[in-house]
């Protein structure tokens, strides 16, 4: 089905939605993006995603030619134009077309692009049985090189780790930071449960501040579950009772094996299932 793609305030049929080959988003990955999801015609935590987009842009000195409110409206217009009830939205802001050199000052027009499409979900079976993941040897970007808090168009760090996962037959892979601590997965944040306490790495582990991660932390607090944002190592993962991942596309998905070691009982645990259910209710309410 042909989609209507938003580019700089206008909607184009997808075949005509094009940008310059001189755009530094393409030439250098110089730009930022977001991945959002609509449930029942409403975009989940739209303002929070847009806020993160603007923070990513600010961190790379990229000025977005729209206010945050206008950006939210543009997202809503795009899902409406595509008649999307439940779907996935990809928003991109590139540095714009420039010269073949690196200099971002020679790029004039940032391109604001919003694509709304159907969502590809992980198979149901994985939510019931849980995922097996591996630890990638590719570490997460050093925060002093490229902060993982920036959702930039250069996702090669994550893609290289994802390739390691896929080679091992896993759809997700765990990434450690430069200190050997647990950071996150290639496109998801990670949580562990031990003795009823929910734990997730803090922002300074070098992670993307996930919107789903925040929602799950809130849901856990509501459920009376203690939440700790603490430094975690693979040792903590090996001795955890439960593990799950969070992300816009994945929502809450249990993990039952890491590096061929069974986590807890080897089945999705009660805290995971409770939070998965609460997240489901929150998004579908
Ligand atoms: N970490 C990384 C590296 C990601 O790309 C994503 C997905 N955007 C997440 C975590 C999860 O973030 P969110 O819950 O906002 O989708």
Short mmCIF file of C-alpha atoms and ligand atoms in Angstrom, two decimals:
data_model
loop_
_atom_site.label_atom_id
_atom_site.label_comp_id
_atom_site.label_asym_id
_atom_site.label_seq_id
_atom_site.Cartn_x
_atom_site.Cartn_y
_atom_site.Cartn_z
CA UNK A 1 0.00 0.00 0.00
CA UNK A 2 1.34 3.41 -0.93
CA UNK A 3 2.04 5.63 2.04
CA UNK A 4 1.89 9.37 2.38
CA UNK A 5 5.25 10.58 3.64
CA UNK A 6 5.65 13.90 5.38
CA UNK A 7 8.62 15.98 4.22
CA UNK A 8 9.03 19.57 5.42
CA UNK A 9 5.36 20.31 5.89
CA UNK A 10 4.02 18.50 2.84
CA UNK A 11 2.73 15.00 2.25
CA UNK A 12 4.06 13.06 -0.73
CA UNK A 13 3.13 9.60 -2.08
CA UNK A 14 6.02 7.35 -1.00
CA UNK A 15 7.29 6.97 -4.58
CA UNK A 16 7.76 10.73 -4.75
CA UNK A 17 9.13 11.16 -1.23
CA UNK A 18 12.78 11.84 -1.98
CA UNK A 19 15.70 13.81 -0.59
CA UNK A 20 19.05 14.87 -2.02
CA UNK A 21 21.96 12.44 -2.34
CA UNK A 22 24.05 15.33 -0.95
CA UNK A 23 22.12 15.23 2.31
CA UNK A 24 24.57 14.72 5.16
CA UNK A 25 22.05 12.37 6.74
CA UNK A 26 22.95 9.98 3.93
CA UNK A 27 26.60 10.96 3.45
CA UNK A 28 27.58 10.92 7.13
CA UNK A 29 24.66 9.72 9.22
CA UNK A 30 24.44 13.35 10.31
CA UNK A 31 20.94 13.58 11.69
CA UNK A 32 18.61 12.19 14.33
CA UNK A 33 15.53 10.01 14.42
CA UNK A 34 12.72 8.58 16.51
CA UNK A 35 10.66 5.42 16.45
CA UNK A 36 7.13 5.78 17.76
CA UNK A 37 4.04 3.69 17.89
CA UNK A 38 0.33 4.36 17.50
CA UNK A 39 -2.28 2.38 19.38
CA UNK A 40 -5.95 2.88 18.52
CA UNK A 41 -5.15 5.96 16.46
CA UNK A 42 -3.17 7.67 19.23
CA UNK A 43 0.61 7.96 19.34
CA UNK A 44 2.00 6.57 22.60
CA UNK A 45 3.93 9.19 24.59
CA UNK A 46 4.26 11.45 21.55
CA UNK A 47 5.51 14.46 23.53
CA UNK A 48 8.21 12.38 25.21
CA UNK A 49 9.48 11.02 21.90
CA UNK A 50 9.46 14.50 20.37
CA UNK A 51 11.33 15.82 23.39
CA UNK A 52 14.01 13.13 22.92
CA UNK A 53 14.23 14.00 19.21
CA UNK A 54 14.86 17.65 20.07
CA UNK A 55 17.42 16.70 22.72
CA UNK A 56 19.25 14.47 20.22
CA UNK A 57 19.18 17.33 17.70
CA UNK A 58 20.40 19.84 20.25
CA UNK A 59 23.29 17.55 21.19
CA UNK A 60 24.51 17.63 17.58
CA UNK A 61 23.76 21.37 17.12
CA UNK A 62 21.01 20.64 14.63
CA UNK A 63 18.23 23.19 14.68
CA UNK A 64 14.84 21.75 13.81
CA UNK A 65 12.78 24.32 11.88
CA UNK A 66 9.57 23.52 13.80
CA UNK A 67 8.47 23.95 17.39
CA UNK A 68 7.93 20.79 19.45
CA UNK A 69 4.17 21.44 19.32
CA UNK A 70 4.25 21.75 15.52
CA UNK A 71 6.30 18.55 15.36
CA UNK A 72 3.65 16.72 17.41
CA UNK A 73 0.94 18.04 15.07
CA UNK A 74 2.95 16.89 12.04
CA UNK A 75 3.10 13.38 13.53
CA UNK A 76 -0.66 13.34 14.12
CA UNK A 77 -1.36 14.63 10.59
CA UNK A 78 0.85 11.93 9.12
CA UNK A 79 -0.88 9.04 10.89
CA UNK A 80 -4.28 10.53 10.01
CA UNK A 81 -3.31 10.89 6.32
CA UNK A 82 -2.30 7.22 6.31
CA UNK A 83 -5.36 6.11 8.25
CA UNK A 84 -3.15 4.39 10.80
CA UNK A 85 -4.78 3.04 13.93
CA UNK A 86 -2.04 0.68 15.09
CA UNK A 87 1.29 1.26 13.48
CA UNK A 88 4.85 2.42 13.62
CA UNK A 89 6.10 5.94 12.96
CA UNK A 90 9.64 6.84 11.98
CA UNK A 91 10.64 10.49 12.24
CA UNK A 92 13.93 11.72 10.87
CA UNK A 93 15.65 15.07 10.85
CA UNK A 94 18.70 15.25 8.63
CA UNK A 95 21.36 17.95 8.49
CA UNK A 96 20.22 18.67 4.92
CA UNK A 97 22.04 18.87 1.61
CA UNK A 98 25.59 20.18 1.70
CA UNK A 99 28.90 19.60 -0.01
CA UNK A 100 30.90 16.39 -0.02
CA UNK A 101 33.00 17.67 2.89
CA UNK A 102 32.08 17.11 6.54
CA UNK A 103 31.34 20.73 7.36
CA UNK A 104 27.77 20.86 8.72
CA UNK A 105 27.72 24.64 8.29
CA UNK A 106 27.54 24.15 4.56
CA UNK A 107 24.22 22.32 4.87
CA UNK A 108 21.32 24.67 4.54
CA UNK A 109 18.03 22.85 4.81
CA UNK A 110 17.41 20.25 7.50
CA UNK A 111 14.91 17.72 6.18
CA UNK A 112 12.06 16.77 8.49
CA UNK A 113 10.63 13.43 7.44
CA UNK A 114 7.81 11.42 9.02
CA UNK A 115 6.90 7.96 7.79
CA UNK A 116 3.91 6.06 9.17
CA UNK A 117 3.60 2.40 8.37
CA UNK A 118 2.35 -0.94 9.64
CA UNK A 119 4.34 -2.43 12.49
CA UNK A 120 6.33 -5.63 12.20
CA UNK A 121 6.02 -7.47 15.47
CA UNK A 122 8.14 -10.22 16.93
CA UNK A 123 6.35 -13.58 16.73
CA UNK A 124 3.85 -14.20 19.59
CA UNK A 125 5.77 -17.33 20.50
CA UNK A 126 8.75 -15.26 21.65
CA UNK A 127 6.58 -13.33 24.11
CA UNK A 128 5.29 -16.59 25.55
CA UNK A 129 8.54 -18.56 25.68
CA UNK A 130 11.02 -15.71 26.00
CA UNK A 131 14.05 -14.71 23.95
CA UNK A 132 17.53 -16.13 23.86
CA UNK A 133 20.18 -13.49 23.50
CA UNK A 134 23.96 -13.35 23.35
CA UNK A 135 26.47 -10.80 24.55
CA UNK A 136 27.98 -9.03 21.56
CA UNK A 137 31.72 -8.44 21.48
CA UNK A 138 30.99 -5.04 19.92
CA UNK A 139 30.74 -2.65 22.87
CA UNK A 140 28.31 0.27 22.99
CA UNK A 141 29.74 3.57 21.73
CA UNK A 142 31.97 5.26 24.29
CA UNK A 143 29.92 8.22 25.58
CA UNK A 144 32.87 10.52 24.97
CA UNK A 145 32.97 9.45 21.32
CA UNK A 146 29.26 9.47 20.48
CA UNK A 147 26.80 9.60 23.34
CA UNK A 148 24.34 6.70 23.25
CA UNK A 149 21.77 9.24 24.49
CA UNK A 150 21.76 10.71 20.99
CA UNK A 151 19.44 8.75 18.72
CA UNK A 152 21.52 9.57 15.68
CA UNK A 153 21.19 8.35 12.11
CA UNK A 154 24.46 6.50 12.58
CA UNK A 155 23.37 3.18 14.04
CA UNK A 156 26.34 1.14 12.86
CA UNK A 157 27.42 0.45 16.44
CA UNK A 158 24.09 -1.23 17.09
CA UNK A 159 23.96 -2.89 13.67
CA UNK A 160 27.36 -4.54 14.18
CA UNK A 161 26.16 -5.96 17.49
CA UNK A 162 22.86 -7.02 15.91
CA UNK A 163 24.83 -8.90 13.23
CA UNK A 164 26.64 -10.83 15.94
CA UNK A 165 23.29 -11.73 17.47
CA UNK A 166 21.83 -12.84 14.14
CA UNK A 167 24.91 -14.94 13.39
CA UNK A 168 24.26 -16.73 16.67
CA UNK A 169 20.57 -17.17 15.83
CA UNK A 170 19.37 -14.42 18.22
CA UNK A 171 17.24 -11.43 17.26
CA UNK A 172 18.69 -9.30 20.03
CA UNK A 173 22.17 -8.96 21.48
CA UNK A 174 23.36 -7.51 24.75
CA UNK A 175 25.85 -4.67 24.55
CA UNK A 176 28.30 -3.87 27.32
CA UNK A 177 29.86 -0.44 27.78
CA UNK A 178 33.57 0.39 27.68
CA UNK A 179 33.82 -0.54 31.38
CA UNK A 180 32.39 -4.00 30.75
CA UNK A 181 29.08 -3.14 32.44
CA UNK A 182 25.70 -3.96 31.00
CA UNK A 183 24.44 -1.10 28.85
CA UNK A 184 21.47 -2.17 26.72
CA UNK A 185 20.56 -4.28 23.71
CA UNK A 186 20.87 -3.15 20.09
CA UNK A 187 17.40 -1.60 20.01
CA UNK A 188 16.00 -2.25 23.47
CA UNK A 189 16.71 -1.44 27.11
CA UNK A 190 17.28 -4.24 29.62
CA UNK A 191 15.82 -5.04 33.04
CA UNK A 192 16.68 -7.75 35.58
CA UNK A 193 14.69 -9.02 38.54
CA UNK A 194 16.40 -10.42 41.62
CA UNK A 195 14.60 -11.23 44.88
CA UNK A 196 11.60 -9.20 43.72
CA UNK A 197 13.65 -6.06 43.02
CA UNK A 198 13.62 -4.63 39.50
CA UNK A 199 16.98 -3.37 38.25
CA UNK A 200 18.05 -1.53 35.13
CA UNK A 201 21.32 0.18 34.20
CA UNK A 202 21.45 3.93 34.93
CA UNK A 203 21.78 6.52 32.15
CA UNK A 204 25.50 6.84 32.83
CA UNK A 205 25.99 3.22 31.80
CA UNK A 206 25.84 4.78 28.31
CA UNK A 207 22.33 3.98 27.11
CA UNK A 208 19.48 5.53 25.22
CA UNK A 209 16.83 6.79 27.66
CA UNK A 210 14.01 4.56 26.46
CA UNK A 211 10.44 5.83 26.51
CA UNK A 212 9.28 2.27 27.23
CA UNK A 213 11.92 1.98 29.98
CA UNK A 214 10.46 5.09 31.66
CA UNK A 215 6.92 3.75 31.33
CA UNK A 216 7.93 0.39 32.85
CA UNK A 217 9.69 2.11 35.76
CA UNK A 218 6.46 4.06 36.44
CA UNK A 219 4.33 0.92 36.15
CA UNK A 220 6.62 -0.94 38.55
CA UNK A 221 6.35 1.89 41.09
CA UNK A 222 2.55 1.78 40.80
CA UNK A 223 2.65 -1.97 41.35
CA UNK A 224 4.73 -1.50 44.50
CA UNK A 225 7.81 -3.12 42.96
CA UNK A 226 11.12 -1.67 44.12
CA UNK A 227 13.11 -0.26 41.19
CA UNK A 228 16.85 0.34 41.23
CA UNK A 229 18.82 2.08 38.50
CA UNK A 230 22.18 0.51 39.24
CA UNK A 231 25.37 -0.60 37.56
CA UNK A 232 24.94 -4.18 36.42
CA UNK A 233 27.41 -6.71 35.10
CA UNK A 234 26.97 -10.01 33.31
CA UNK A 235 27.35 -11.64 36.71
CA UNK A 236 24.10 -9.95 37.79
CA UNK A 237 22.45 -11.25 34.66
CA UNK A 238 23.67 -14.81 35.22
CA UNK A 239 22.26 -14.89 38.76
CA UNK A 240 19.06 -12.96 37.98
CA UNK A 241 15.66 -14.57 38.55
CA UNK A 242 14.19 -12.82 35.52
CA UNK A 243 15.23 -10.65 32.63
CA UNK A 244 13.26 -8.69 30.05
CA UNK A 245 13.78 -6.07 27.36
CA UNK A 246 11.77 -2.94 26.62
CA UNK A 247 11.38 -0.94 23.43
CA UNK A 248 8.79 0.80 21.32
CA UNK A 249 8.54 -2.07 18.86
CA UNK A 250 9.22 -4.94 21.30
CA UNK A 251 7.16 -3.47 24.21
CA UNK A 252 8.05 -5.81 27.13
CA UNK A 253 9.63 -9.09 26.06
CA UNK A 254 11.01 -11.79 28.37
CA UNK A 255 14.57 -13.11 28.04
CA UNK A 256 15.18 -16.65 29.25
CA UNK A 257 18.71 -17.39 28.07
CA UNK A 258 21.87 -15.40 27.65
CA UNK A 259 25.01 -16.85 26.10
CA UNK A 260 23.38 -20.28 26.39
CA UNK A 261 22.93 -19.91 30.13
CA UNK A 262 19.43 -20.24 31.52
CA UNK A 263 18.12 -17.25 33.46
CA UNK A 264 16.06 -18.12 36.54
CA UNK A 265 13.59 -20.92 35.84
CA UNK A 266 14.12 -20.65 32.08
CA UNK A 267 10.55 -19.37 31.71
CA UNK A 268 9.19 -15.81 31.74
CA UNK A 269 8.91 -14.90 35.44
CA UNK A 270 5.99 -13.40 37.40
CA UNK A 271 7.35 -9.84 37.62
CA UNK A 272 8.03 -9.79 33.87
CA UNK A 273 4.56 -11.12 33.08
CA UNK A 274 2.92 -8.65 35.44
CA UNK A 275 4.75 -5.67 33.89
CA UNK A 276 4.13 -6.95 30.38
CA UNK A 277 0.42 -7.09 31.16
CA UNK A 278 0.42 -3.63 32.77
CA UNK A 279 2.23 -2.18 29.77
CA UNK A 280 -0.27 -3.82 27.46
CA UNK A 281 -3.13 -2.25 29.42
CA UNK A 282 -1.45 1.16 29.47
CA UNK A 283 -0.94 1.26 25.70
CA UNK A 284 -4.36 -0.14 24.85
CA UNK A 285 -6.30 2.00 27.34
N1 LIG B 1 18.07 1.45 23.15
C1 LIG B 1 18.31 1.66 21.85
C2 LIG B 1 19.71 1.65 21.36
C3 LIG B 1 17.24 1.86 20.96
O1 LIG B 1 17.46 2.07 19.67
C4 LIG B 1 15.92 1.81 21.47
C5 LIG B 1 14.75 1.93 20.54
N2 LIG B 1 14.56 3.19 20.06
C6 LIG B 1 15.72 1.62 22.84
C7 LIG B 1 16.82 1.43 23.65
C8 LIG B 1 14.34 1.59 23.43
O2 LIG B 1 13.81 2.89 23.45
P1 LIG B 1 12.26 3.15 23.35
O3 LIG B 1 11.62 2.44 24.48
O4 LIG B 1 12.13 4.63 23.47
O5 LIG B 1 11.82 2.64 22.03
#
